[in-house]
Coordinates of C-alpha atoms in Angstrom, one line a residue:
Chain G
M22 CA 9.5 19.5 18.1
E23 CA 8.2 17.4 15.2
I24 CA 6.5 15.0 17.6
V25 CA 4.6 17.8 19.3
V26 CA 3.4 19.2 16.0
S27 CA 2.4 15.8 14.9
K28 CA 0.4 15.1 18.1
D29 CA -1.3 18.5 17.8
L30 CA -2.2 17.8 14.2
L31 CA -3.7 14.4 15.2
K32 CA -5.7 16.1 18.0
A33 CA -7.0 18.7 15.6
N34 CA -8.0 15.9 13.3
D35 CA -9.8 14.0 16.0
T36 CA -11.8 17.2 16.9
I37 CA -13.0 17.6 13.4
A38 CA -13.7 13.9 13.1
A39 CA -15.9 14.1 16.2
A40 CA -17.8 17.0 14.6
N41 CA -18.3 15.0 11.4
R42 CA -19.6 12.1 13.6
A43 CA -22.0 14.4 15.4
R44 CA -23.3 16.0 12.2
L45 CA -24.0 12.6 10.6
S46 CA -25.5 11.2 13.8
A47 CA -28.0 14.1 13.8
L48 CA -29.0 13.1 10.3
N49 CA -29.2 9.4 11.4
L50 CA -26.6 8.7 8.7
N51 CA -23.6 6.4 9.3
M52 CA -20.3 6.5 7.6
I53 CA -17.9 3.7 6.7
N54 CA -14.1 4.2 6.4
L55 CA -13.0 1.8 3.7
L56 CA -9.3 1.0 3.9
G57 CA -6.7 -1.3 2.3
S58 CA -3.6 -1.5 0.1
P59 CA -3.5 -0.1 -3.4
G60 CA -5.2 -2.6 -5.6
S61 CA -6.9 -4.6 -2.8
G62 CA -10.2 -4.0 -4.5
K63 CA -11.9 -1.3 -2.4
T64 CA -13.7 0.3 -5.4
T65 CA -14.6 -3.1 -6.8
V66 CA -16.2 -4.1 -3.4
L67 CA -18.3 -0.9 -3.7
E68 CA -19.3 -1.8 -7.2
A69 CA -20.3 -5.3 -6.1
L70 CA -22.4 -3.8 -3.2
G71 CA -23.9 -1.5 -5.8
K72 CA -25.2 -4.4 -7.8
V73 CA -26.8 -5.8 -4.6
W74 CA -28.3 -2.5 -3.4
Q75 CA -29.0 -0.6 -6.6
G76 CA -32.5 0.8 -6.6
S77 CA -33.1 -0.2 -3.0
K78 CA -30.4 1.8 -1.1
R79 CA -28.8 5.1 -1.9
I80 CA -25.1 5.3 -0.9
G81 CA -23.0 8.4 -1.0
V82 CA -19.3 7.9 -1.7
I83 CA -16.3 10.1 -0.9
E84 CA -13.3 8.9 -3.0
G85 CA -9.8 9.6 -1.9
D86 CA -6.9 9.4 -4.3
L87 CA -3.5 11.0 -4.9
A88 CA -4.6 11.7 -8.5
T89 CA -7.2 11.0 -11.1
S90 CA -11.0 10.9 -10.7
R91 CA -11.3 7.3 -12.0
D92 CA -12.8 5.8 -8.8
G93 CA -15.4 8.6 -8.5
E94 CA -16.4 7.9 -12.1
R95 CA -16.8 4.2 -11.4
I96 CA -19.1 5.0 -8.5
E97 CA -21.2 7.5 -10.5
A98 CA -21.6 4.8 -13.1
I99 CA -23.5 2.8 -10.4
G100 CA -25.9 5.7 -10.1
W101 CA -24.7 6.8 -6.6
P102 CA -23.6 10.3 -5.8
A103 CA -19.8 10.5 -5.5
T104 CA -17.3 13.2 -4.7
Q105 CA -13.6 12.9 -5.4
I106 CA -10.8 14.2 -3.1
N107 CA -7.4 14.4 -4.8
T108 CA -4.8 14.6 -2.0
G109 CA -1.9 15.6 -4.4
G110 CA 0.9 13.7 -2.6
G111 CA -1.0 13.1 0.6
C112 CA -1.0 9.5 1.8
H113 CA -4.3 9.5 3.7
L114 CA -7.6 11.4 4.1
E115 CA -8.1 13.7 7.1
A116 CA -11.3 14.6 8.8
N117 CA -11.3 18.2 7.4
M118 CA -11.2 16.9 3.8
V119 CA -14.2 14.7 4.6
A120 CA -16.0 17.7 6.3
N121 CA -15.6 19.7 3.1
A122 CA -16.6 16.7 0.9
L123 CA -19.8 16.3 2.9
E124 CA -20.9 19.7 1.6
S125 CA -21.2 18.3 -2.0
L126 CA -23.3 15.2 -1.2
P127 CA -27.1 15.1 -0.8
L128 CA -26.9 13.9 2.8
D129 CA -30.6 14.0 3.5
D130 CA -31.2 11.6 0.7
L131 CA -28.7 8.9 1.6
N132 CA -29.0 5.5 3.5
L133 CA -25.3 5.2 4.1
L134 CA -22.0 7.1 3.4
V135 CA -18.8 5.4 2.4
V136 CA -15.3 7.0 2.4
E137 CA -12.9 5.1 0.2
N138 CA -9.5 6.1 1.6
V139 CA -6.2 6.4 -0.2
G140 CA -4.7 2.9 -0.9
N141 CA -2.3 2.6 2.0
L142 CA -2.0 0.0 4.8
V143 CA -0.2 2.4 7.1
C144 CA -1.0 6.1 7.4
T145 CA -4.7 5.8 6.9
A146 CA -5.0 3.8 10.1
S147 CA -4.1 6.7 12.4
H148 CA -6.7 9.2 11.1
D149 CA -10.3 9.1 12.4
L150 CA -12.6 10.6 9.8
G151 CA -15.8 10.4 11.9
E152 CA -16.8 7.0 10.7
K153 CA -19.0 4.5 12.5
L154 CA -17.3 1.4 11.1
R155 CA -13.8 0.7 9.7
I156 CA -13.5 -2.0 7.0
V157 CA -10.1 -3.2 5.8
V158 CA -10.0 -4.9 2.4
L159 CA -7.1 -7.4 2.2
S160 CA -6.8 -9.2 -1.1
V161 CA -5.6 -12.8 -0.9
T162 CA -2.9 -12.0 -3.5
E163 CA -1.2 -9.8 -0.9
G164 CA -0.1 -12.6 1.3
H165 CA -1.5 -13.5 4.8
D166 CA 1.7 -12.2 6.5
K167 CA 0.4 -8.6 5.9
V168 CA -1.8 -8.8 9.0
A169 CA 1.1 -9.3 11.4
K170 CA 3.3 -6.8 9.4
Y171 CA 0.8 -3.9 9.5
P172 CA -0.7 -4.3 13.0
P173 CA -2.2 -0.8 13.5
M174 CA -4.5 -1.2 10.5
F175 CA -6.1 -4.3 12.0
Q176 CA -6.0 -3.2 15.6
K177 CA -8.2 -0.2 14.7
A178 CA -10.6 -2.0 12.2
D179 CA -14.0 -3.4 12.8
V180 CA -14.3 -5.6 9.8
V181 CA -11.8 -7.5 7.6
V182 CA -12.9 -8.4 4.0
F183 CA -10.6 -11.0 2.4
N184 CA -11.1 -10.2 -1.3
K185 CA -10.2 -11.9 -4.6
A186 CA -11.3 -15.3 -3.3
D187 CA -11.9 -16.3 -6.9
I188 CA -8.1 -16.6 -7.4
L189 CA -7.3 -17.9 -3.9
E190 CA -6.2 -21.2 -5.3
Y191 CA -3.5 -19.6 -7.3
T192 CA -2.0 -18.0 -4.2
D193 CA -0.3 -19.2 -1.0
F194 CA -2.7 -17.2 1.2
S195 CA -4.0 -18.9 4.3
I196 CA -7.3 -17.4 5.4
E197 CA -7.0 -19.4 8.7
Q198 CA -3.6 -17.9 9.4
A199 CA -4.7 -14.3 8.5
T200 CA -7.8 -14.7 10.7
E201 CA -5.8 -16.0 13.6
D202 CA -3.2 -13.3 13.4
A203 CA -5.9 -10.6 13.1
L204 CA -7.9 -11.9 16.1
R205 CA -4.7 -11.8 18.1
L206 CA -4.4 -8.1 17.3
N207 CA -8.1 -7.4 17.7
P208 CA -10.5 -10.0 19.1
E209 CA -13.6 -7.9 18.1
L210 CA -13.0 -8.2 14.4
T211 CA -15.7 -9.6 12.0
F212 CA -14.5 -11.4 8.8
F213 CA -15.9 -11.9 5.4
T214 CA -14.4 -13.7 2.4
V215 CA -15.6 -12.4 -0.9
S216 CA -14.8 -12.1 -4.6
A217 CA -15.9 -8.6 -5.6
R218 CA -15.3 -9.5 -9.2
T219 CA -17.7 -12.5 -9.2
G220 CA -20.0 -11.3 -6.4
A221 CA -19.3 -14.4 -4.2
G222 CA -19.9 -13.5 -0.5
I223 CA -21.1 -10.0 -1.2
N224 CA -24.7 -10.6 -0.1
E225 CA -23.5 -11.6 3.3
L226 CA -21.4 -8.5 3.6
A227 CA -24.2 -6.3 2.4
D228 CA -26.7 -7.8 4.9
F229 CA -24.2 -7.3 7.7
L230 CA -23.6 -3.6 6.8
L231 CA -27.3 -2.9 6.5
A232 CA -28.0 -4.5 9.9
Q233 CA -25.2 -2.6 11.5
L234 CA -25.6 0.8 9.9
T235 CA -29.1 1.6 8.7
Chain E
M150 CA 4.0 26.2 10.1
E151 CA 3.6 22.4 9.5
I152 CA 4.7 22.8 5.9
V153 CA 7.9 24.6 7.0
V154 CA 8.7 21.8 9.5
S155 CA 8.0 19.2 6.8
K156 CA 10.2 20.9 4.3
D157 CA 13.0 21.1 6.9
L158 CA 12.6 17.5 7.7
L159 CA 12.8 16.5 4.0
K160 CA 15.9 18.7 3.6
A161 CA 17.5 17.1 6.6
N162 CA 16.7 13.7 5.1
D163 CA 18.3 14.6 1.8
T164 CA 21.5 15.8 3.5
I165 CA 21.8 12.4 5.3
A166 CA 20.9 10.6 2.1
A167 CA 23.7 12.4 0.3
A168 CA 26.1 11.3 3.0
N169 CA 25.0 7.7 2.7
R170 CA 25.6 7.9 -1.1
A171 CA 29.0 9.4 -0.6
R172 CA 30.0 6.8 1.9
L173 CA 28.9 3.9 -0.3
S174 CA 30.5 5.5 -3.4
A175 CA 33.8 5.5 -1.5
L176 CA 33.4 1.8 -1.0
N177 CA 32.4 1.3 -4.7
L178 CA 29.1 -0.2 -3.4
N179 CA 25.7 0.7 -4.9
M180 CA 22.4 0.6 -3.1
I181 CA 18.9 -0.2 -4.5
N182 CA 15.8 1.3 -3.0
L183 CA 13.1 -1.4 -3.5
L184 CA 9.6 -0.1 -3.3
G185 CA 6.0 -1.2 -3.8
S186 CA 2.6 -1.8 -2.2
P187 CA 2.2 -4.3 0.7
G188 CA 2.2 -7.8 -0.9
S189 CA 3.5 -6.7 -4.3
G190 CA 6.3 -9.3 -3.8
K191 CA 9.4 -7.3 -2.9
T192 CA 10.9 -9.9 -0.6
T193 CA 10.0 -12.7 -3.0
V194 CA 11.8 -10.8 -5.8
L195 CA 14.9 -10.7 -3.6
E196 CA 14.5 -14.4 -2.8
A197 CA 14.3 -15.1 -6.6
L198 CA 17.5 -13.0 -7.2
G199 CA 19.1 -14.9 -4.4
K200 CA 18.5 -18.2 -6.3
V201 CA 20.2 -16.7 -9.4
W202 CA 23.1 -15.1 -7.5
Q203 CA 23.7 -17.4 -4.6
G204 CA 27.3 -18.2 -4.2
S205 CA 28.5 -15.8 -6.9
K206 CA 27.3 -12.5 -5.5
R207 CA 27.0 -11.3 -1.9
I208 CA 24.1 -8.9 -1.3
G209 CA 23.4 -7.0 1.9
V210 CA 19.8 -6.3 2.7
I211 CA 18.2 -3.7 4.9
E212 CA 14.6 -4.7 5.6
G213 CA 12.0 -2.0 6.6
D214 CA 8.7 -3.0 8.3
L215 CA 6.3 -1.6 10.8
A216 CA 6.6 -4.8 12.8
T217 CA 8.0 -8.4 12.8
S218 CA 11.4 -9.6 11.5
R219 CA 9.9 -12.0 9.0
D220 CA 11.4 -10.5 5.9
G221 CA 14.9 -10.2 7.5
E222 CA 14.7 -13.9 8.4
R223 CA 13.7 -14.8 4.8
I224 CA 16.8 -13.0 3.5
E225 CA 19.1 -14.6 6.1
A226 CA 17.7 -18.0 4.9
I227 CA 19.3 -17.2 1.5
G228 CA 22.6 -16.8 3.2
W229 CA 22.8 -13.0 2.7
P230 CA 23.5 -10.6 5.6
A231 CA 20.3 -8.8 6.6
T232 CA 19.4 -6.2 9.1
Q233 CA 15.8 -5.4 10.1
I234 CA 14.5 -1.9 10.8
N235 CA 11.1 -1.8 12.6
T236 CA 9.5 1.6 12.1
G237 CA 6.8 1.1 14.7
G238 CA 4.0 3.1 13.1
G239 CA 6.3 4.8 10.5
C240 CA 5.1 4.5 6.9
H241 CA 8.5 4.8 5.2
L242 CA 12.2 4.5 5.8
E243 CA 14.3 7.6 6.2
A244 CA 18.0 8.2 5.4
N245 CA 19.1 8.3 9.0
M246 CA 17.5 4.8 9.7
V247 CA 19.5 3.5 6.7
A248 CA 22.7 5.3 8.0
N249 CA 22.3 3.4 11.3
A250 CA 21.6 0.1 9.6
L251 CA 24.7 0.4 7.5
E252 CA 26.7 0.0 10.7
S253 CA 25.5 -3.6 11.2
L254 CA 26.3 -4.8 7.7
P255 CA 29.7 -6.1 6.4
L256 CA 30.0 -3.4 3.7
D257 CA 33.5 -4.3 2.6
D258 CA 32.3 -7.7 1.8
L259 CA 29.3 -6.9 -0.4
N260 CA 28.7 -6.7 -4.2
L261 CA 25.4 -4.8 -3.8
L262 CA 23.1 -3.4 -1.1
V263 CA 19.3 -3.5 -1.2
V264 CA 16.9 -1.6 1.0
E265 CA 13.5 -3.1 1.0
N266 CA 11.2 -0.3 2.0
V267 CA 7.9 -0.4 4.0
G268 CA 5.1 -1.6 1.7
N269 CA 3.6 1.7 0.6
L270 CA 3.0 3.3 -2.8
V271 CA 2.9 6.8 -1.4
C272 CA 5.2 8.1 1.4
T273 CA 8.2 6.0 0.5
A274 CA 8.4 7.9 -2.8
S275 CA 9.4 11.2 -1.2
H276 CA 12.4 10.0 0.8
D277 CA 15.8 9.6 -0.8
L278 CA 17.8 7.1 1.2
G279 CA 21.1 7.5 -0.8
E280 CA 20.3 4.8 -3.4
K281 CA 21.7 4.6 -6.9
L282 CA 18.6 3.0 -8.3
R283 CA 14.9 2.9 -7.4
I284 CA 12.9 -0.2 -8.3
V285 CA 9.1 -0.3 -8.0
V286 CA 7.5 -3.7 -7.8
L287 CA 3.9 -3.6 -9.0
S288 CA 2.1 -6.9 -8.9
V289 CA -0.4 -7.5 -11.8
T290 CA -3.1 -8.4 -9.2
E291 CA -3.1 -4.7 -8.1
G292 CA -4.6 -3.4 -11.4
H293 CA -2.9 -1.4 -14.1
D294 CA -4.8 1.8 -12.9
K295 CA -2.4 2.1 -10.0
V296 CA 0.3 3.7 -12.1
A297 CA -1.9 6.8 -12.9
K298 CA -3.3 6.8 -9.4
Y299 CA 0.0 6.9 -7.6
P300 CA 2.1 9.1 -9.9
P301 CA 5.0 10.3 -7.6
M302 CA 6.1 6.7 -7.1
F303 CA 6.6 6.2 -10.9
Q304 CA 7.9 9.7 -11.6
K305 CA 10.8 9.0 -9.2
A306 CA 11.6 5.4 -10.1
D307 CA 14.2 4.0 -12.5
V308 CA 12.8 0.5 -13.0
V309 CA 9.3 -1.0 -12.8
V310 CA 9.0 -4.7 -12.2
F311 CA 5.6 -6.2 -13.1
N312 CA 5.4 -9.2 -10.7
K313 CA 3.1 -12.2 -10.4
A314 CA 3.1 -12.7 -14.1
D315 CA 2.3 -16.4 -13.5
I316 CA -1.3 -15.4 -12.5
L317 CA -1.6 -12.6 -15.1
E318 CA -4.3 -14.5 -17.0
Y319 CA -6.6 -14.5 -13.9
T320 CA -6.5 -10.7 -13.7
D321 CA -7.7 -7.8 -15.8
F322 CA -4.2 -6.2 -15.8
S323 CA -2.9 -4.7 -19.0
I324 CA 0.9 -4.6 -19.1
E325 CA 0.6 -2.4 -22.2
Q326 CA -1.6 0.2 -20.5
A327 CA 0.5 0.2 -17.3
T328 CA 3.7 0.7 -19.4
E329 CA 2.1 3.5 -21.5
D330 CA 0.9 5.3 -18.3
A331 CA 4.2 4.9 -16.6
L332 CA 6.2 6.2 -19.6
R333 CA 3.9 9.2 -19.7
L334 CA 4.9 10.0 -16.2
N335 CA 8.6 9.1 -16.7
P336 CA 10.0 8.4 -20.1
E337 CA 13.3 7.1 -18.6
L338 CA 11.8 4.0 -17.0
T339 CA 13.0 0.5 -17.7
F340 CA 10.5 -2.4 -17.4
F341 CA 10.7 -6.1 -16.5
T342 CA 7.9 -8.6 -16.3
V343 CA 8.6 -11.4 -13.9
S344 CA 7.1 -14.1 -11.7
A345 CA 9.2 -14.1 -8.5
R346 CA 7.4 -17.3 -7.5
T347 CA 8.3 -19.3 -10.6
G348 CA 11.5 -17.4 -11.5
A349 CA 10.3 -16.4 -14.9
G350 CA 12.0 -13.2 -16.1
I351 CA 14.3 -13.0 -13.1
N352 CA 17.5 -13.8 -15.0
E353 CA 16.9 -10.7 -17.2
L354 CA 16.4 -8.5 -14.2
A355 CA 19.4 -9.9 -12.5
D356 CA 21.6 -9.3 -15.5
F357 CA 20.4 -5.7 -15.8
L358 CA 21.1 -5.0 -12.2
L359 CA 24.6 -6.4 -12.4
A360 CA 25.4 -4.4 -15.5
Q361 CA 24.1 -1.2 -13.9
L362 CA 25.4 -1.6 -10.4
T363 CA 28.5 -3.7 -10.0

């Protein structure tokens, strides 16, 4: 019984995600689904991209959190339009939440749309939101074993960003091992190593995103 | 409809959790539910406790992961009995999984039982497993804003362990702010600051756990 309900819910989600995708495609606007553990640095990566693109590109951001509007406020501080979804207890965003959030953003006036999902390396993987590209931020302080331990997230991603490279030397993280494990799950992945805090590697990520999405 | 099913499932979970608790109580054995984000250091905290207790205390460990048996193997390397639950795509452990896992541990021969939950700061909070004590491991590399952004986890915990204190100076984490935010959510919390990697602070945590639970 529960499994049937769950499958129906996922199917309903996929239908709405497809509608989001069609709507954005008609506007020639692409959406990124930005995923990762709590504290992997998703918002800080956006802030770092903001420093690169500020003035030249206008990005709309949908922020998903259980509670608080802190991340939305950080994005608005860049000067980008942001809208905050508070899920209450919900562990991931769903396509209908994003459909509603689209109503409050100036879509005609954007170069790119980013959804920052709830910090979660599990549930967020199974919900299509209508994105063109999935980016997983994995901070090097989390340990390279996380790739093999949370396979669906990496199987369904397009890009892996290894973040917090500025403190890599104080961790036991092996970028080689994480890359090898991720490619075993998904040979199509593209990788970037960055420090969102210092800005190292962010230009390369920014160039890639612009080439892919605008 | 979905909400009703979900409430029924949670109620069924709570019934099994109560049975787990009664079963362990009859054996005079207490269980810890160990929670936290992916990469917060839950297994490393157990390994550090293993160094303190090895020989003197016998701890049984139930390891929950989406995939791999890596954490179970790390616990067995300490010399403690461990059993691994692979949830497939499941984002949290449930009481019935723990009930099954109890069958494969030598319960009569243990001083304490630990369930290391799936790395997840959201879904794991809402499922009672039959534990006596809930410990949340929050690594200082995750950022102190995580407390306010993931309130249910801290509202339902008994103990917060700030981990990775050895690299605190390379982060922007404020232990004072995190403590203040957590106490606002739950005034009953007890706090420890440790480095599971170096062993700093682990003796205090170990003494507290023994006083509370054995």
